[in-house]
């Protein structure tokens, strides 16, 4: 007994684990605490003023901003967008790559995936031939292509989806590193791989089954959680505008023009409503948009009214493009809406305000129509409507305004 007691006293006491929590994180991150992702990794506060990426991602004012006196410029806005993407993919595990997996996915892209990214032959040709040729000289774009192929295989092979989603995260992260580094020295003639990579990332962010695995829970507007992750897509598309706007005229006159033809609604006029006889959108679509415009005209005032009326003009252009496309609507016909709307409207959406949620319902309705044609939109309309339902629960007048897109677009499809 005494020997046993002596041995217990002589046993060394294990050292205490070091404290890994930072005392410099912003107040919002501390208040929200940390959510666990798929791989049990964490989304810590990066503590970078004037706004950590978590606050930028969620559209809230970061406490770090109070200590910064520098006004954000165009390059800072661009950086915030890229931080959002880094946040989206940062839970990606490191994967020891082999040539075999890379070749497998590149073969899958050229043989199958490329033709699923569009319906029109000219666009399919661009995705199939032109984009890979650009990627031969751009490693970060090649990573983006392989990431898209990996997500497509995850969609086609549910039993192996976890493996392919992990591969997609790896390649997306690797691509983002090159994309971010290249933006610092982007020359006027080198825009093509950046446009292609941005377009591919939009597709990757749209596929909700992969996002659900790493997503934060849906948030209420008044519980301290500001922006559900499904709305990150809209933030990123707006961020693309900062990068690509100087090159718009070059894009429409280049070999990549088919990717934006009849899609960039912010550069076109709606014109006379087209015939809806062979269209995939409801036959009373233009009347519904007119009611939405009248709703905003009566309920809003000042700059906010002008912003939402301008946004409904963009919505109307997208309905025109979708109607004119007949049975071949393309993704860009809808993705241009968040690209073009006013900052005030986007802010209302990210703040989960009722007027913003009504607008998102019409956007979600268009995504629902496209979901029938594009695998990477799977789950996106449903997730958007979940956010809408949560945040309009106490606003019966606004709930009535979303009845049309729900009954005529979401429920039918």
PDB file of N, CA and C in Angstrom, residues 93-142:
ATOM      1  N   UNK A  93      -9.503  20.164 -46.229  1.00  0.00           N
ATOM      2  CA  UNK A  93      -8.341  19.477 -45.697  1.00  0.00           C
ATOM      3  C   UNK A  93      -7.234  19.412 -46.733  1.00  0.00           C
ATOM      4  N   UNK A  94      -5.992  19.245 -46.303  1.00  0.00           N
ATOM      5  CA  UNK A  94      -4.909  19.054 -47.257  1.00  0.00           C
ATOM      6  C   UNK A  94      -4.995  17.643 -47.811  1.00  0.00           C
ATOM      7  N   UNK A  95      -4.833  17.521 -49.093  1.00  0.00           N
ATOM      8  CA  UNK A  95      -4.918  16.222 -49.752  1.00  0.00           C
ATOM      9  C   UNK A  95      -3.632  15.975 -50.522  1.00  0.00           C
ATOM     10  N   UNK A  96      -2.992  14.841 -50.303  1.00  0.00           N
ATOM     11  CA  UNK A  96      -1.814  14.484 -51.074  1.00  0.00           C
ATOM     12  C   UNK A  96      -2.268  14.097 -52.472  1.00  0.00           C
ATOM     13  N   UNK A  97      -2.048  15.009 -53.406  1.00  0.00           N
ATOM     14  CA  UNK A  97      -2.564  14.827 -54.750  1.00  0.00           C
ATOM     15  C   UNK A  97      -1.721  13.811 -55.516  1.00  0.00           C
ATOM     16  N   UNK A  98      -2.336  13.147 -56.461  1.00  0.00           N
ATOM     17  CA  UNK A  98      -1.642  12.287 -57.409  1.00  0.00           C
ATOM     18  C   UNK A  98      -2.034  12.734 -58.793  1.00  0.00           C
ATOM     19  N   UNK A  99      -1.178  12.447 -59.758  1.00  0.00           N
ATOM     20  CA  UNK A  99      -1.506  12.794 -61.140  1.00  0.00           C
ATOM     21  C   UNK A  99      -2.774  12.084 -61.570  1.00  0.00           C
ATOM     22  N   UNK A 100      -2.987  10.882 -61.029  1.00  0.00           N
ATOM     23  CA  UNK A 100      -4.154  10.113 -61.451  1.00  0.00           C
ATOM     24  C   UNK A 100      -5.465  10.809 -61.166  1.00  0.00           C
ATOM     25  N   UNK A 101      -5.627  11.370 -59.960  1.00  0.00           N
ATOM     26  CA  UNK A 101      -6.884  12.032 -59.619  1.00  0.00           C
ATOM     27  C   UNK A 101      -7.075  13.301 -60.440  1.00  0.00           C
ATOM     28  N   UNK A 102      -5.994  14.046 -60.630  1.00  0.00           N
ATOM     29  CA  UNK A 102      -6.102  15.254 -61.441  1.00  0.00           C
ATOM     30  C   UNK A 102      -6.482  14.940 -62.874  1.00  0.00           C
ATOM     31  N   UNK A 103      -5.854  13.909 -63.436  1.00  0.00           N
ATOM     32  CA  UNK A 103      -6.176  13.516 -64.812  1.00  0.00           C
ATOM     33  C   UNK A 103      -7.598  12.977 -64.903  1.00  0.00           C
ATOM     34  N   UNK A 104      -8.001  12.223 -63.894  1.00  0.00           N
ATOM     35  CA  UNK A 104      -9.376  11.704 -63.865  1.00  0.00           C
ATOM     36  C   UNK A 104     -10.391  12.839 -63.936  1.00  0.00           C
ATOM     37  N   UNK A 105     -10.182  13.868 -63.131  1.00  0.00           N
ATOM     38  CA  UNK A 105     -11.144  14.965 -63.063  1.00  0.00           C
ATOM     39  C   UNK A 105     -11.071  15.859 -64.294  1.00  0.00           C
ATOM     40  N   UNK A 106      -9.878  16.060 -64.842  1.00  0.00           N
ATOM     41  CA  UNK A 106      -9.779  16.855 -66.068  1.00  0.00           C
ATOM     42  C   UNK A 106     -10.455  16.126 -67.219  1.00  0.00           C
ATOM     43  N   UNK A 107     -10.295  14.808 -67.272  1.00  0.00           N
ATOM     44  CA  UNK A 107     -10.980  14.023 -68.303  1.00  0.00           C
ATOM     45  C   UNK A 107     -12.486  14.115 -68.127  1.00  0.00           C
ATOM     46  N   UNK A 108     -12.941  14.066 -66.874  1.00  0.00           N
ATOM     47  CA  UNK A 108     -14.381  14.167 -66.619  1.00  0.00           C
ATOM     48  C   UNK A 108     -14.904  15.530 -67.056  1.00  0.00           C
ATOM     49  N   UNK A 109     -14.127  16.582 -66.823  1.00  0.00           N
ATOM     50  CA  UNK A 109     -14.568  17.918 -67.231  1.00  0.00           C
ATOM     51  C   UNK A 109     -14.724  17.997 -68.743  1.00  0.00           C
ATOM     52  N   UNK A 110     -13.707  17.576 -69.479  1.00  0.00           N
ATOM     53  CA  UNK A 110     -13.750  17.730 -70.936  1.00  0.00           C
ATOM     54  C   UNK A 110     -14.744  16.780 -71.595  1.00  0.00           C
ATOM     55  N   UNK A 111     -14.976  15.636 -70.985  1.00  0.00           N
ATOM     56  CA  UNK A 111     -15.881  14.667 -71.609  1.00  0.00           C
ATOM     57  C   UNK A 111     -17.336  14.839 -71.182  1.00  0.00           C
ATOM     58  N   UNK A 112     -17.576  15.372 -69.974  1.00  0.00           N
ATOM     59  CA  UNK A 112     -18.953  15.441 -69.467  1.00  0.00           C
ATOM     60  C   UNK A 112     -19.297  16.813 -68.889  1.00  0.00           C
ATOM     61  N   UNK A 113     -18.533  17.272 -67.895  1.00  0.00           N
ATOM     62  CA  UNK A 113     -18.930  18.463 -67.132  1.00  0.00           C
ATOM     63  C   UNK A 113     -19.105  19.696 -67.997  1.00  0.00           C
ATOM     64  N   UNK A 114     -18.178  19.957 -68.897  1.00  0.00           N
ATOM     65  CA  UNK A 114     -18.196  21.204 -69.679  1.00  0.00           C
ATOM     66  C   UNK A 114     -19.528  21.411 -70.386  1.00  0.00           C
ATOM     67  N   UNK A 115     -20.099  20.347 -70.904  1.00  0.00           N
ATOM     68  CA  UNK A 115     -21.352  20.477 -71.655  1.00  0.00           C
ATOM     69  C   UNK A 115     -22.569  20.613 -70.746  1.00  0.00           C
ATOM     70  N   UNK A 116     -22.381  20.434 -69.448  1.00  0.00           N
ATOM     71  CA  UNK A 116     -23.505  20.615 -68.511  1.00  0.00           C
ATOM     72  C   UNK A 116     -23.574  22.035 -67.957  1.00  0.00           C
ATOM     73  N   UNK A 117     -22.608  22.875 -68.281  1.00  0.00           N
ATOM     74  CA  UNK A 117     -22.546  24.221 -67.717  1.00  0.00           C
ATOM     75  C   UNK A 117     -23.353  25.226 -68.519  1.00  0.00           C
ATOM     76  N   UNK A 118     -23.876  24.805 -69.666  1.00  0.00           N
ATOM     77  CA  UNK A 118     -24.690  25.684 -70.510  1.00  0.00           C
ATOM     78  C   UNK A 118     -25.555  24.814 -71.409  1.00  0.00           C
ATOM     79  N   UNK A 119     -26.570  25.428 -72.020  1.00  0.00           N
ATOM     80  CA  UNK A 119     -27.459  24.711 -72.931  1.00  0.00           C
ATOM     81  C   UNK A 119     -27.181  25.046 -74.387  1.00  0.00           C
ATOM     82  N   UNK A 120     -26.755  26.254 -74.669  1.00  0.00           N
ATOM     83  CA  UNK A 120     -26.513  26.678 -76.045  1.00  0.00           C
ATOM     84  C   UNK A 120     -25.196  26.097 -76.561  1.00  0.00           C
ATOM     85  N   UNK A 121     -25.182  25.608 -77.800  1.00  0.00           N
ATOM     86  CA  UNK A 121     -23.956  25.008 -78.353  1.00  0.00           C
ATOM     87  C   UNK A 121     -22.753  25.942 -78.324  1.00  0.00           C
ATOM     88  N   UNK A 122     -22.958  27.233 -78.604  1.00  0.00           N
ATOM     89  CA  UNK A 122     -21.824  28.165 -78.613  1.00  0.00           C
ATOM     90  C   UNK A 122     -21.210  28.295 -77.222  1.00  0.00           C
ATOM     91  N   UNK A 123     -22.041  28.281 -76.198  1.00  0.00           N
ATOM     92  CA  UNK A 123     -21.530  28.367 -74.833  1.00  0.00           C
ATOM     93  C   UNK A 123     -20.876  27.055 -74.409  1.00  0.00           C
ATOM     94  N   UNK A 124     -21.474  25.940 -74.798  1.00  0.00           N
ATOM     95  CA  UNK A 124     -20.871  24.646 -74.494  1.00  0.00           C
ATOM     96  C   UNK A 124     -19.484  24.533 -75.131  1.00  0.00           C
ATOM     97  N   UNK A 125     -19.366  25.015 -76.367  1.00  0.00           N
ATOM     98  CA  UNK A 125     -18.069  24.995 -77.053  1.00  0.00           C
ATOM     99  C   UNK A 125     -17.044  25.823 -76.278  1.00  0.00           C
ATOM    100  N   UNK A 126     -17.474  26.972 -75.785  1.00  0.00           N
ATOM    101  CA  UNK A 126     -16.552  27.836 -75.043  1.00  0.00           C
ATOM    102  C   UNK A 126     -16.075  27.162 -73.766  1.00  0.00           C
ATOM    103  N   UNK A 127     -17.003  26.562 -73.020  1.00  0.00           N
ATOM    104  CA  UNK A 127     -16.617  25.861 -71.797  1.00  0.00           C
ATOM    105  C   UNK A 127     -15.748  24.645 -72.112  1.00  0.00           C
ATOM    106  N   UNK A 128     -16.028  23.982 -73.213  1.00  0.00           N
ATOM    107  CA  UNK A 128     -15.354  22.724 -73.541  1.00  0.00           C
ATOM    108  C   UNK A 128     -13.970  22.930 -74.139  1.00  0.00           C
ATOM    109  N   UNK A 129     -13.811  23.958 -74.991  1.00  0.00           N
ATOM    110  CA  UNK A 129     -12.552  24.143 -75.721  1.00  0.00           C
ATOM    111  C   UNK A 129     -11.785  25.403 -75.310  1.00  0.00           C
ATOM    112  N   UNK A 130     -12.466  26.539 -75.276  1.00  0.00           N
ATOM    113  CA  UNK A 130     -11.771  27.814 -75.066  1.00  0.00           C
ATOM    114  C   UNK A 130     -11.238  27.938 -73.639  1.00  0.00           C
ATOM    115  N   UNK A 131     -12.085  27.652 -72.656  1.00  0.00           N
ATOM    116  CA  UNK A 131     -11.667  27.813 -71.258  1.00  0.00           C
ATOM    117  C   UNK A 131     -10.493  26.898 -70.905  1.00  0.00           C
ATOM    118  N   UNK A 132     -10.501  25.593 -71.268  1.00  0.00           N
ATOM    119  CA  UNK A 132      -9.323  24.767 -70.974  1.00  0.00           C
ATOM    120  C   UNK A 132      -8.052  25.268 -71.648  1.00  0.00           C
ATOM    121  N   UNK A 133      -8.163  25.805 -72.871  1.00  0.00           N
ATOM    122  CA  UNK A 133      -6.969  26.333 -73.540  1.00  0.00           C
ATOM    123  C   UNK A 133      -6.369  27.499 -72.761  1.00  0.00           C
ATOM    124  N   UNK A 134      -7.221  28.337 -72.199  1.00  0.00           N
ATOM    125  CA  UNK A 134      -6.727  29.432 -71.357  1.00  0.00           C
ATOM    126  C   UNK A 134      -6.086  28.869 -70.090  1.00  0.00           C
ATOM    127  N   UNK A 135      -6.665  27.790 -69.574  1.00  0.00           N
ATOM    128  CA  UNK A 135      -6.172  27.200 -68.320  1.00  0.00           C
ATOM    129  C   UNK A 135      -4.800  26.563 -68.479  1.00  0.00           C
ATOM    130  N   UNK A 136      -4.424  26.157 -69.703  1.00  0.00           N
ATOM    131  CA  UNK A 136      -3.101  25.564 -69.896  1.00  0.00           C
ATOM    132  C   UNK A 136      -1.996  26.523 -69.457  1.00  0.00           C
ATOM    133  N   UNK A 137      -2.260  27.818 -69.545  1.00  0.00           N
ATOM    134  CA  UNK A 137      -1.269  28.835 -69.174  1.00  0.00           C
ATOM    135  C   UNK A 137      -1.607  29.503 -67.838  1.00  0.00           C
ATOM    136  N   UNK A 138      -2.602  28.946 -67.144  1.00  0.00           N
ATOM    137  CA  UNK A 138      -3.033  29.543 -65.878  1.00  0.00           C
ATOM    138  C   UNK A 138      -3.309  28.450 -64.856  1.00  0.00           C
ATOM    139  N   UNK A 139      -2.355  28.134 -64.005  1.00  0.00           N
ATOM    140  CA  UNK A 139      -2.556  27.052 -63.033  1.00  0.00           C
ATOM    141  C   UNK A 139      -3.764  27.260 -62.130  1.00  0.00           C
ATOM    142  N   UNK A 140      -4.036  28.505 -61.698  1.00  0.00           N
ATOM    143  CA  UNK A 140      -5.172  28.692 -60.787  1.00  0.00           C
ATOM    144  C   UNK A 140      -6.491  28.412 -61.490  1.00  0.00           C
ATOM    145  N   UNK A 141      -6.586  28.714 -62.787  1.00  0.00           N
ATOM    146  CA  UNK A 141      -7.800  28.385 -63.531  1.00  0.00           C
ATOM    147  C   UNK A 141      -7.925  26.879 -63.704  1.00  0.00           C
ATOM    148  N   UNK A 142      -6.804  26.191 -63.917  1.00  0.00           N
ATOM    149  CA  UNK A 142      -6.846  24.735 -64.020  1.00  0.00           C
ATOM    150  C   UNK A 142      -7.373  24.128 -62.724  1.00  0.00           C
TER     151      UNK A 142
END
